[in-house]
PDB file of C-alpha atoms in Angstrom:
ATOM      1  CA  MET A   1     267.341 213.982 -15.091  1.00  0.00           C
ATOM      2  CA  PRO A   2     263.787 213.110 -14.034  1.00  0.00           C
ATOM      3  CA  THR A   3     262.737 209.516 -14.658  1.00  0.00           C
ATOM      4  CA  GLU A   4     259.798 210.497 -16.864  1.00  0.00           C
ATOM      5  CA  VAL A   5     262.057 212.624 -19.027  1.00  0.00           C
ATOM      6  CA  SER A   6     264.681 209.893 -19.304  1.00  0.00           C
ATOM      7  CA  TYR A   7     262.048 207.450 -20.597  1.00  0.00           C
ATOM      8  CA  LEU A   8     261.076 209.910 -23.313  1.00  0.00           C
ATOM      9  CA  ILE A   9     264.728 210.521 -24.197  1.00  0.00           C
ATOM     10  CA  VAL A  10     265.304 206.777 -24.571  1.00  0.00           C
ATOM     11  CA  LEU A  11     262.237 206.401 -26.801  1.00  0.00           C
ATOM     12  CA  LEU A  12     263.211 209.390 -28.892  1.00  0.00           C
ATOM     13  CA  SER A  13     266.784 208.093 -29.174  1.00  0.00           C
ATOM     14  CA  LEU A  14     265.391 204.924 -30.681  1.00  0.00           C
ATOM     15  CA  ALA A  15     262.708 206.478 -32.887  1.00  0.00           C
ATOM     16  CA  ILE A  16     264.454 209.450 -34.518  1.00  0.00           C
ATOM     17  CA  PRO A  17     267.426 207.601 -36.075  1.00  0.00           C
ATOM     18  CA  ASN A  18     265.155 204.838 -37.351  1.00  0.00           C
ATOM     19  CA  ILE A  19     262.738 207.323 -38.891  1.00  0.00           C
ATOM     20  CA  ILE A  20     265.539 209.309 -40.522  1.00  0.00           C
ATOM     21  CA  ASP A  21     267.423 206.213 -41.723  1.00  0.00           C
ATOM     22  CA  HIS A  22     264.367 204.624 -43.215  1.00  0.00           C
ATOM     23  CA  SER A  23     263.152 207.890 -44.747  1.00  0.00           C
ATOM     24  CA  ILE A  24     266.439 208.741 -46.425  1.00  0.00           C
ATOM     25  CA  ALA A  25     267.705 205.235 -47.053  1.00  0.00           C
ATOM     26  CA  ALA A  26     264.745 203.086 -47.862  1.00  0.00           C
ATOM     27  CA  ILE A  27     262.068 205.242 -49.410  1.00  0.00           C
ATOM     28  CA  SER A  28     262.140 206.149 -53.076  1.00  0.00           C
ATOM     29  CA  PRO A  29     263.097 208.503 -54.650  1.00  0.00           C
ATOM     30  CA  PHE A  30     265.900 209.001 -52.105  1.00  0.00           C
ATOM     31  CA  ASP A  31     267.260 205.457 -51.654  1.00  0.00           C
ATOM     32  CA  ALA A  32     270.536 207.147 -50.680  1.00  0.00           C
ATOM     33  CA  TYR A  33     272.032 204.218 -48.810  1.00  0.00           C
ATOM     34  CA  GLN A  34     271.278 200.684 -47.794  1.00  0.00           C
ATOM     35  CA  ILE A  35     270.969 199.828 -44.125  1.00  0.00           C
ATOM     36  CA  THR A  36     272.711 196.553 -43.266  1.00  0.00           C
ATOM     37  CA  ASP A  37     273.315 193.890 -45.874  1.00  0.00           C
ATOM     38  CA  SER A  38     269.852 192.484 -46.397  1.00  0.00           C
ATOM     39  CA  GLU A  39     266.382 193.726 -47.190  1.00  0.00           C
ATOM     40  CA  LYS A  40     265.056 191.493 -44.402  1.00  0.00           C
ATOM     41  CA  TYR A  41     264.967 192.557 -40.767  1.00  0.00           C
ATOM     42  CA  GLU A  42     267.651 190.618 -38.901  1.00  0.00           C
ATOM     43  CA  VAL A  43     269.057 190.314 -35.384  1.00  0.00           C
ATOM     44  CA  PHE A  44     271.885 192.696 -36.298  1.00  0.00           C
ATOM     45  CA  ASP A  45     269.279 195.340 -37.172  1.00  0.00           C
ATOM     46  CA  ILE A  46     267.986 195.149 -33.616  1.00  0.00           C
ATOM     47  CA  LEU A  47     271.528 195.505 -32.280  1.00  0.00           C
ATOM     48  CA  LEU A  48     272.097 198.528 -34.524  1.00  0.00           C
ATOM     49  CA  SER A  49     268.927 200.148 -33.202  1.00  0.00           C
ATOM     50  CA  GLY A  50     270.196 199.481 -29.690  1.00  0.00           C
ATOM     51  CA  VAL A  51     273.307 201.563 -30.374  1.00  0.00           C
ATOM     52  CA  TYR A  52     271.232 204.690 -30.896  1.00  0.00           C
ATOM     53  CA  ILE A  53     269.754 204.581 -27.393  1.00  0.00           C
ATOM     54  CA  PRO A  54     273.012 205.084 -25.472  1.00  0.00           C
ATOM     55  CA  PHE A  55     274.108 207.757 -27.951  1.00  0.00           C
ATOM     56  CA  GLY A  56     270.995 209.864 -27.348  1.00  0.00           C
ATOM     57  CA  TYR A  57     270.891 209.210 -23.639  1.00  0.00           C
ATOM     58  CA  LEU A  58     274.571 210.030 -23.112  1.00  0.00           C
ATOM     59  CA  CYS A  59     274.253 213.152 -25.235  1.00  0.00           C
ATOM     60  CA  VAL A  60     271.534 214.440 -22.905  1.00  0.00           C
ATOM     61  CA  TYR A  61     273.168 213.091 -19.749  1.00  0.00           C
ATOM     62  CA  PHE A  62     276.444 214.925 -20.388  1.00  0.00           C
ATOM     63  CA  TYR A  63     274.535 218.008 -21.524  1.00  0.00           C
ATOM     64  CA  GLU A  64     272.787 218.000 -18.163  1.00  0.00           C
ATOM     65  CA  TRP A  65     276.058 217.358 -16.347  1.00  0.00           C
ATOM     66  CA  PHE A  66     278.070 220.090 -18.118  1.00  0.00           C
ATOM     67  CA  ARG A  67     275.150 222.501 -18.591  1.00  0.00           C
ATOM     68  CA  PRO A  68     276.986 224.452 -21.331  1.00  0.00           C
ATOM     69  CA  LYS A  69     275.974 228.064 -21.900  1.00  0.00           C
ATOM     70  CA  LYS A  70     275.973 230.228 -25.032  1.00  0.00           C
ATOM     71  CA  LEU A  71     278.910 229.416 -27.318  1.00  0.00           C
ATOM     72  CA  LYS A  72     279.750 226.255 -25.386  1.00  0.00           C
ATOM     73  CA  ILE A  73     276.383 224.795 -26.434  1.00  0.00           C
ATOM     74  CA  ALA A  74     277.427 225.123 -30.072  1.00  0.00           C
ATOM     75  CA  LEU A  75     280.775 223.508 -29.260  1.00  0.00           C
ATOM     76  CA  TYR A  76     278.987 220.709 -27.407  1.00  0.00           C
ATOM     77  CA  ILE A  77     276.696 220.021 -30.380  1.00  0.00           C
ATOM     78  CA  LEU A  78     279.670 220.177 -32.744  1.00  0.00           C
ATOM     79  CA  CYS A  79     281.573 217.601 -30.666  1.00  0.00           C
ATOM     80  CA  TRP A  80     278.627 215.194 -30.602  1.00  0.00           C
ATOM     81  CA  ALA A  81     278.086 215.626 -34.346  1.00  0.00           C
ATOM     82  CA  LEU A  82     281.759 214.831 -34.977  1.00  0.00           C
ATOM     83  CA  PHE A  83     281.520 211.810 -32.688  1.00  0.00           C
ATOM     84  CA  ALA A  84     278.441 210.610 -34.614  1.00  0.00           C
ATOM     85  CA  LEU A  85     280.246 211.173 -37.914  1.00  0.00           C
ATOM     86  CA  CYS A  86     283.208 209.091 -36.745  1.00  0.00           C
ATOM     87  CA  PHE A  87     280.883 206.358 -35.582  1.00  0.00           C
ATOM     88  CA  GLU A  88     279.082 206.373 -38.926  1.00  0.00           C
ATOM     89  CA  PHE A  89     282.459 206.168 -40.671  1.00  0.00           C
ATOM     90  CA  VAL A  90     283.183 202.966 -38.722  1.00  0.00           C
ATOM     91  CA  LEU A  91     279.754 201.574 -39.651  1.00  0.00           C
ATOM     92  CA  VAL A  92     280.426 202.319 -43.314  1.00  0.00           C
ATOM     93  CA  LYS A  93     283.787 200.545 -43.101  1.00  0.00           C
ATOM     94  CA  LEU A  94     282.015 197.555 -41.508  1.00  0.00           C
ATOM     95  CA  ASN A  95     279.484 197.614 -44.409  1.00  0.00           C
ATOM     96  CA  VAL A  96     276.572 198.329 -42.113  1.00  0.00           C
ATOM     97  CA  PHE A  97     275.684 201.244 -44.394  1.00  0.00           C
ATOM     98  CA  THR A  98     276.237 201.006 -48.129  1.00  0.00           C
ATOM     99  CA  TYR A  99     276.002 204.406 -49.779  1.00  0.00           C
ATOM    100  CA  ARG A 100     274.152 204.877 -53.063  1.00  0.00           C
ATOM    101  CA  GLY A 101     274.659 208.531 -53.824  1.00  0.00           C
ATOM    102  CA  TRP A 102     275.034 209.511 -50.187  1.00  0.00           C
ATOM    103  CA  LYS A 103     278.356 210.804 -48.906  1.00  0.00           C
ATOM    104  CA  LEU A 104     279.573 210.743 -45.323  1.00  0.00           C
ATOM    105  CA  ILE A 105     279.888 214.527 -45.293  1.00  0.00           C
ATOM    106  CA  TYR A 106     276.113 214.822 -45.924  1.00  0.00           C
ATOM    107  CA  SER A 107     275.539 213.319 -42.503  1.00  0.00           C
ATOM    108  CA  PHE A 108     277.329 216.126 -40.666  1.00  0.00           C
ATOM    109  CA  PRO A 109     274.679 218.847 -41.117  1.00  0.00           C
ATOM    110  CA  THR A 110     272.034 216.225 -40.426  1.00  0.00           C
ATOM    111  CA  TYR A 111     273.687 215.410 -37.096  1.00  0.00           C
ATOM    112  CA  LEU A 112     274.033 219.094 -36.241  1.00  0.00           C
ATOM    113  CA  LEU A 113     270.328 219.642 -36.869  1.00  0.00           C
ATOM    114  CA  VAL A 114     269.092 216.491 -35.145  1.00  0.00           C
ATOM    115  CA  ILE A 115     271.261 216.924 -32.046  1.00  0.00           C
ATOM    116  CA  SER A 116     270.224 220.583 -31.774  1.00  0.00           C
ATOM    117  CA  LEU A 117     266.543 219.697 -32.024  1.00  0.00           C
ATOM    118  CA  PHE A 118     267.056 216.824 -29.612  1.00  0.00           C
ATOM    119  CA  LEU A 119     268.514 219.152 -26.972  1.00  0.00           C
ATOM    120  CA  ILE A 120     265.776 221.725 -27.567  1.00  0.00           C
ATOM    121  CA  TYR A 121     263.227 218.968 -27.015  1.00  0.00           C
ATOM    122  CA  TYR A 122     265.030 217.950 -23.838  1.00  0.00           C
ATOM    123  CA  GLU A 123     264.876 221.528 -22.531  1.00  0.00           C
ATOM    124  CA  PHE A 124     261.166 221.613 -23.378  1.00  0.00           C
ATOM    125  CA  LEU A 125     260.593 218.358 -21.478  1.00  0.00           C
ATOM    126  CA  LEU A 126     262.458 219.731 -18.469  1.00  0.00           C
ATOM    127  CA  SER A 127     260.419 222.925 -18.442  1.00  0.00           C
ATOM    128  CA  GLN A 128     257.175 220.950 -18.643  1.00  0.00           C
ATOM    129  CA  HIS A 129     258.328 218.660 -15.856  1.00  0.00           C
ATOM    130  CA  LYS A 130     259.203 221.641 -13.639  1.00  0.00           C
ATOM    131  CA  LYS A 131     255.779 223.189 -14.305  1.00  0.00           C
ATOM    132  CA  LYS A 132     254.131 219.922 -13.352  1.00  0.00           C
ATOM    133  CA  ILE A 133     256.112 219.691 -10.115  1.00  0.00           C
ATOM    134  CA  GLU A 134     255.336 223.319  -9.226  1.00  0.00           C
ATOM    135  CA  SER A 135     251.652 222.793  -9.992  1.00  0.00           C
ATOM    136  CA  GLU A 136     251.496 219.717  -7.780  1.00  0.00           C
ATOM    137  CA  PHE A 137     253.347 221.544  -5.030  1.00  0.00           C
ATOM    138  CA  ASN A 138     250.938 224.484  -5.204  1.00  0.00           C
ATOM    139  CA  GLU A 139     247.930 222.154  -5.078  1.00  0.00           C
ATOM    140  CA  ASN A 140     249.276 220.419  -1.977  1.00  0.00           C
ATOM    141  CA  THR A 141     250.014 223.605  -0.068  1.00  0.00           C
TER     142      THR A 141
END
């Protein structure tokens, strides 16, 4: 994975979950669940945000390593969505998330969509990076 792409993946891995969590959880009229146990931003909130980075990075890293094709891509996304669902289940049991009308099963299609879009974005970044490299190579020859 090119360094420039990995930086963008890390930033996206941090931004997307925070945007989705705060959109669904904190903004009325949704207010579907509470993130952490306090309305104030705490040290644990920073640690929670830090968990998202390895999840996104490893998702892309193993995608690049396995390079699944066709039906295996769907299986790959399904496995990561199930992993995310299990992880969320643990966070609910630890009272990191307190549901208010949200159910754990609602997260599954969300994970399927977000992981799919995340991998599409990764493929887009790779194609742009390859074009840039080819362009620079052509200019230097």
